[in-house]
Tab-separated table of C-alpha atoms and ligand atoms in Angstrom:
chain	number	residue	atom	x	y	z
A	1	UNK	CA	86.256	98.077	119.748
A	2	UNK	CA	83.490	95.867	120.970
A	3	UNK	CA	80.233	97.666	121.642
A	4	UNK	CA	76.987	96.313	123.021
A	5	UNK	CA	75.584	96.405	119.508
A	6	UNK	CA	78.355	94.224	118.252
A	7	UNK	CA	77.611	91.617	120.916
A	8	UNK	CA	73.945	91.511	120.002
A	9	UNK	CA	74.716	91.026	116.317
A	10	UNK	CA	77.137	88.171	117.052
A	11	UNK	CA	74.610	86.434	119.292
A	12	UNK	CA	72.028	86.647	116.531
A	13	UNK	CA	74.328	85.048	114.032
A	14	UNK	CA	75.142	82.186	116.338
A	15	UNK	CA	71.468	81.515	116.926
A	16	UNK	CA	70.697	81.150	113.237
A	17	UNK	CA	74.054	79.615	112.426
A	18	UNK	CA	74.412	81.895	109.418
A	19	UNK	CA	77.908	82.069	108.027
A	20	UNK	CA	79.402	83.628	104.951
A	21	UNK	CA	82.097	81.416	103.439
A	22	UNK	CA	85.399	83.288	103.426
A	23	UNK	CA	86.360	81.918	100.005
A	24	UNK	CA	83.221	81.798	97.896
A	25	UNK	CA	81.110	84.294	99.831
A	26	UNK	CA	78.029	82.079	99.986
A	27	UNK	CA	75.741	82.846	102.889
A	28	UNK	CA	74.406	79.661	104.428
A	29	UNK	CA	73.393	78.090	107.695
A	30	UNK	CA	75.942	75.646	109.085
A	31	UNK	CA	73.141	74.051	111.154
A	32	UNK	CA	71.220	72.964	108.099
A	33	UNK	CA	72.395	69.805	106.323
A	34	UNK	CA	70.716	70.967	103.149
A	35	UNK	CA	72.515	74.314	103.286
A	36	UNK	CA	75.818	72.571	103.891
A	37	UNK	CA	75.197	70.331	100.922
A	38	UNK	CA	74.311	73.258	98.692
A	39	UNK	CA	77.420	75.090	99.793
A	40	UNK	CA	79.653	72.108	99.021
A	41	UNK	CA	78.038	71.883	95.589
A	42	UNK	CA	78.519	75.565	94.904
A	43	UNK	CA	81.919	76.264	96.468
A	44	UNK	CA	84.344	74.445	94.164
A	45	UNK	CA	82.385	75.123	90.983
A	46	UNK	CA	82.353	78.814	91.787
A	47	UNK	CA	86.069	78.991	92.549
A	48	UNK	CA	86.889	77.034	89.370
A	49	UNK	CA	84.771	79.411	87.316
A	50	UNK	CA	86.383	82.590	88.579
A	51	UNK	CA	89.911	81.146	88.444
A	52	UNK	CA	91.942	82.842	85.718
A	53	UNK	CA	95.028	80.991	84.539
A	54	UNK	CA	96.152	83.579	82.016
A	55	UNK	CA	95.940	83.513	78.237
A	56	UNK	CA	98.501	83.687	75.458
A	57	UNK	CA	96.721	86.710	74.037
A	58	UNK	CA	94.975	88.981	76.530
A	59	UNK	CA	93.407	92.261	75.498
A	60	UNK	CA	94.413	94.259	78.587
A	61	UNK	CA	92.512	97.551	78.563
A	62	UNK	CA	93.458	98.826	82.034
A	63	UNK	CA	95.986	98.027	84.741
A	64	UNK	CA	95.882	98.802	88.446
A	65	UNK	CA	97.979	98.033	91.490
A	66	UNK	CA	95.462	95.366	92.554
A	67	UNK	CA	94.497	93.925	89.193
A	68	UNK	CA	93.752	94.488	85.523
A	69	UNK	CA	90.789	94.632	83.173
A	70	UNK	CA	90.699	92.503	80.046
A	71	UNK	CA	88.220	92.818	77.199
A	72	UNK	CA	86.709	89.756	75.518
A	73	UNK	CA	85.029	90.130	72.120
A	74	UNK	CA	82.615	87.654	70.483
A	75	UNK	CA	85.160	86.742	67.772
A	76	UNK	CA	87.892	85.857	70.299
A	77	UNK	CA	89.207	82.283	70.715
A	78	UNK	CA	86.898	79.785	72.355
A	79	UNK	CA	88.841	79.681	75.666
A	80	UNK	CA	88.291	83.400	76.093
A	81	UNK	CA	84.621	83.541	75.107
A	82	UNK	CA	83.907	80.469	77.234
A	83	UNK	CA	85.428	82.065	80.348
A	84	UNK	CA	83.450	85.238	79.692
A	85	UNK	CA	80.267	83.222	79.316
A	86	UNK	CA	80.866	81.126	82.450
A	87	UNK	CA	81.444	84.221	84.571
A	88	UNK	CA	78.407	85.892	83.032
A	89	UNK	CA	76.348	82.858	83.970
A	90	UNK	CA	77.423	83.233	87.616
A	91	UNK	CA	76.467	86.893	87.536
A	92	UNK	CA	73.141	86.034	85.901
A	93	UNK	CA	72.210	83.445	88.490
A	94	UNK	CA	73.012	85.925	91.255
A	95	UNK	CA	70.942	88.569	89.511
A	96	UNK	CA	68.086	86.119	89.109
A	97	UNK	CA	68.095	86.374	85.317
A	98	UNK	CA	66.456	83.318	83.864
A	99	UNK	CA	67.683	83.155	80.319
A	100	UNK	CA	71.230	83.950	79.359
A	101	UNK	CA	70.517	85.412	75.967
A	102	UNK	CA	72.007	88.798	75.212
A	103	UNK	CA	70.016	91.283	73.181
A	104	UNK	CA	72.752	91.427	70.539
A	105	UNK	CA	75.338	88.710	71.182
A	106	UNK	CA	77.394	89.640	68.122
A	107	UNK	CA	78.195	93.085	69.487
A	108	UNK	CA	78.456	92.284	73.208
A	109	UNK	CA	81.747	93.238	74.806
A	110	UNK	CA	82.660	91.553	78.072
A	111	UNK	CA	85.023	93.292	80.487
A	112	UNK	CA	86.603	91.113	83.162
A	113	UNK	CA	88.390	92.476	86.233
A	114	UNK	CA	91.192	90.080	87.207
A	115	UNK	CA	92.685	90.595	90.664
A	116	UNK	CA	96.245	89.889	91.757
A	117	UNK	CA	95.188	86.463	93.062
A	118	UNK	CA	94.263	85.526	89.469
A	119	UNK	CA	90.531	85.502	90.024
A	120	UNK	CA	87.843	87.116	87.896
A	121	UNK	CA	86.218	89.313	90.531
A	122	UNK	CA	84.230	91.621	88.273
A	123	UNK	CA	82.296	91.317	85.036
A	124	UNK	CA	80.580	93.894	82.847
A	125	UNK	CA	78.718	93.255	79.604
A	126	UNK	CA	78.320	96.248	77.302
A	127	UNK	CA	76.316	96.394	74.084
A	128	UNK	CA	75.662	98.935	71.346
A	129	UNK	CA	72.359	100.731	71.758
A	130	UNK	CA	70.812	103.835	70.243
A	131	UNK	CA	68.381	104.946	72.871
A	132	UNK	CA	67.394	104.344	76.463
A	133	UNK	CA	64.585	105.220	78.824
A	134	UNK	CA	65.398	106.946	82.079
A	135	UNK	CA	64.445	105.085	85.245
A	136	UNK	CA	62.086	107.154	87.354
A	137	UNK	CA	62.486	107.743	91.077
A	138	UNK	CA	61.537	104.736	93.181
A	139	UNK	CA	59.352	104.652	96.265
A	140	UNK	CA	61.008	103.912	99.603
A	141	UNK	CA	60.864	100.376	100.949
A	142	UNK	CA	57.887	100.071	103.312
A	143	UNK	CA	58.945	99.251	106.884
A	144	UNK	CA	56.908	96.057	107.020
A	145	UNK	CA	58.399	94.558	103.891
A	146	UNK	CA	61.632	92.601	103.885
A	147	UNK	CA	64.431	93.339	101.419
A	148	UNK	CA	63.864	90.251	99.251
A	149	UNK	CA	60.158	90.905	98.753
A	150	UNK	CA	60.851	94.527	97.967
A	151	UNK	CA	63.533	93.630	95.453
A	152	UNK	CA	61.279	91.087	93.809
A	153	UNK	CA	58.398	93.511	93.519
A	154	UNK	CA	60.524	96.286	92.114
A	155	UNK	CA	62.285	94.359	89.420
A	156	UNK	CA	60.170	96.116	86.859
A	157	UNK	CA	61.324	99.679	87.335
A	158	UNK	CA	59.079	102.471	86.222
A	159	UNK	CA	60.620	104.044	83.177
A	160	UNK	CA	60.105	107.307	81.419
A	161	UNK	CA	58.401	107.005	78.021
A	162	UNK	CA	60.681	109.616	76.469
A	163	UNK	CA	63.666	107.985	74.754
A	164	UNK	CA	67.047	109.556	75.319
A	165	UNK	CA	70.129	109.172	73.198
A	166	UNK	CA	72.616	106.621	74.527
A	167	UNK	CA	75.406	104.712	72.836
A	168	UNK	CA	76.416	102.028	75.242
A	169	UNK	CA	74.104	99.777	77.204
A	170	UNK	CA	75.362	97.965	80.293
A	171	UNK	CA	73.260	94.828	80.493
A	172	UNK	CA	75.215	93.188	83.337
A	173	UNK	CA	77.538	94.436	86.002
A	174	UNK	CA	78.640	92.126	88.759
A	175	UNK	CA	81.381	92.130	91.396
A	176	UNK	CA	82.310	89.120	93.552
A	177	UNK	CA	80.509	89.549	96.881
A	178	UNK	CA	83.725	89.501	98.951
A	179	UNK	CA	85.320	92.193	96.756
A	180	UNK	CA	82.599	94.824	96.764
A	181	UNK	CA	83.027	98.501	97.713
A	182	UNK	CA	86.618	98.585	96.457
A	183	UNK	CA	85.831	100.599	93.364
A	184	UNK	CA	85.874	97.600	91.019
A	185	UNK	CA	82.545	98.417	89.357
A	186	UNK	CA	83.614	102.061	89.094
A	187	UNK	CA	86.864	101.098	87.376
A	188	UNK	CA	85.049	98.705	85.026
A	189	UNK	CA	82.723	101.500	83.934
A	190	UNK	CA	85.506	104.073	83.570
A	191	UNK	CA	87.309	101.593	81.359
A	192	UNK	CA	84.204	100.943	79.252
A	193	UNK	CA	83.845	104.671	78.639
A	194	UNK	CA	87.419	104.872	77.379
A	195	UNK	CA	87.484	101.752	75.278
A	196	UNK	CA	83.957	100.936	74.098
A	197	UNK	CA	84.094	103.134	71.018
A	198	UNK	CA	87.458	103.297	69.357
A	199	UNK	CA	89.024	106.704	69.594
A	200	UNK	CA	86.338	108.384	71.633
A	201	UNK	CA	85.476	108.878	75.251
A	202	UNK	CA	81.856	108.324	76.269
A	203	UNK	CA	80.232	110.631	78.792
A	204	UNK	CA	78.348	109.183	81.750
A	205	UNK	CA	75.113	110.220	80.031
A	206	UNK	CA	75.921	108.150	76.952
A	207	UNK	CA	75.906	104.985	79.061
A	208	UNK	CA	72.652	103.335	80.085
A	209	UNK	CA	72.013	100.553	82.580
A	210	UNK	CA	69.391	98.047	81.550
A	211	UNK	CA	66.987	96.698	84.144
A	212	UNK	CA	69.069	97.642	87.185
A	213	UNK	CA	68.719	95.853	90.514
A	214	UNK	CA	68.293	98.023	93.638
A	215	UNK	CA	72.025	97.606	94.346
A	216	UNK	CA	72.842	98.390	90.743
A	217	UNK	CA	70.695	101.480	90.974
A	218	UNK	CA	72.443	102.704	94.124
A	219	UNK	CA	75.750	102.246	92.375
A	220	UNK	CA	74.613	103.834	89.105
A	221	UNK	CA	73.116	106.852	90.882
A	222	UNK	CA	76.389	107.422	92.724
A	223	UNK	CA	78.495	106.849	89.626
A	224	UNK	CA	76.530	109.174	87.405
A	225	UNK	CA	76.679	112.025	89.933
A	226	UNK	CA	80.425	111.938	90.468
B	1	ACO	N1	74.735	100.219	98.663
B	1	ACO	C1	74.902	101.563	98.634
B	1	ACO	N2	75.773	102.200	97.804
B	1	ACO	C2	76.500	101.452	96.966
B	1	ACO	C3	76.384	100.017	96.932
B	1	ACO	C4	75.446	99.416	97.832
B	1	ACO	N3	75.276	98.091	97.881
B	1	ACO	N4	77.247	99.529	96.013
B	1	ACO	C5	77.885	100.609	95.482
B	1	ACO	N5	77.438	101.773	96.040
B	1	ACO	C6	77.862	103.165	95.714
B	1	ACO	C7	78.738	103.680	96.820
B	1	ACO	O1	78.537	105.065	96.908
B	1	ACO	C8	80.127	103.362	96.332
B	1	ACO	O2	81.116	104.221	96.845
B	1	ACO	P1	81.724	103.974	98.351
B	1	ACO	O3	82.074	102.513	98.466
B	1	ACO	O4	82.916	104.874	98.370
B	1	ACO	O5	80.630	104.375	99.285
B	1	ACO	C9	79.996	103.590	94.851
B	1	ACO	O6	78.669	103.173	94.527
B	1	ACO	C10	81.040	102.823	94.029
B	1	ACO	O7	80.976	101.430	94.315
B	1	ACO	P2	82.005	100.352	93.746
B	1	ACO	O8	82.931	99.909	94.829
B	1	ACO	O9	82.634	100.837	92.498
B	1	ACO	O10	80.976	99.168	93.408
B	1	ACO	P3	81.208	97.598	93.594
B	1	ACO	O11	82.511	97.218	92.992
B	1	ACO	O12	80.981	97.237	95.005
B	1	ACO	O13	80.038	96.976	92.678
B	1	ACO	C11	77.780	96.292	92.212
B	1	ACO	C12	78.699	97.415	92.750
B	1	ACO	C13	78.219	95.912	90.814
B	1	ACO	C14	76.338	96.807	92.146
B	1	ACO	C15	77.895	95.092	93.180
B	1	ACO	O14	77.336	95.422	94.409
B	1	ACO	C16	77.220	93.807	92.690
B	1	ACO	O15	77.806	93.050	91.915
B	1	ACO	N6	75.969	93.522	93.158
B	1	ACO	C17	75.237	92.313	92.825
B	1	ACO	C18	74.872	92.279	91.375
B	1	ACO	C19	74.045	93.496	90.953
B	1	ACO	O16	73.056	93.823	91.560
B	1	ACO	N7	74.506	94.163	89.869
B	1	ACO	C20	73.825	95.292	89.285
B	1	ACO	C21	72.822	94.774	88.349
B	1	ACO	S1	72.170	96.024	87.304
B	1	ACO	C22	72.788	95.661	85.759
B	1	ACO	O17	73.491	94.697	85.636
B	1	ACO	C23	72.502	96.566	84.576
B	2	ZN	ZN1	82.455	78.434	100.089
């Protein structure tokens, strides 16, 4: 159904020439030579990174009709840890993380969601922790501020000073932009709760998100309530 609204939105996109690539998801302006160049640079590298050819030994921790989740541990063969690291790097650059050091690399567990097209479309890094600080309620975005500025300014979330007991820290959670809102992050977290500690099931309260982005916070708030 085409409404007046729809027409206005389309016209706006044409004017700025903004397009989202249907394969890699990058948002860029087709009118700008520099944007086109950057997209060409990014496109193939991105698709190569998320391509998953399959391994001789895969630690499959969950299976679904549209994919599976595999767990990669630090002591795994190089081909596995390298894939985990490459995908984590993609997530990090999207999250704006500068350095790619983990707080405890020797205990980090990487969960990868592989879809039926053999692409890594989700990544979650979980680490052992003992305590966490609850993120306090955030102010609303002022009307005169754009989303990017707001996100930048609120990277440092206000945290409670009272430590709470937690066992598992999620330092990264990322889902491929074209595959969002399909429950992939939810399924990654459910799987972490079942498999992070051998033989026990973690409650939602025993999991903590470190330094969440606004999107991550929206997701985490929803996840922890349901
Ligand atoms: N806006 C509002 N609500 C949201 C959003 C959003 N952008 N994303 C998720 N939710 C809520 C919704 O209620 C959603 O349920 P619904 O789709 O039925 O409405 C519910 O969370 C479950 O969402 P999922 O489909 O499981 O989440 P998804 O697979 O889309 O992944 C994620 C969410 C990981 C935040 C994804 O948007 C992403 O990768 N964003 C960019 C990277 C990022 O910001 N990651 C979080 C960093 S914080 C950290 O790493 C500790
Ligand atoms: Zn592309």
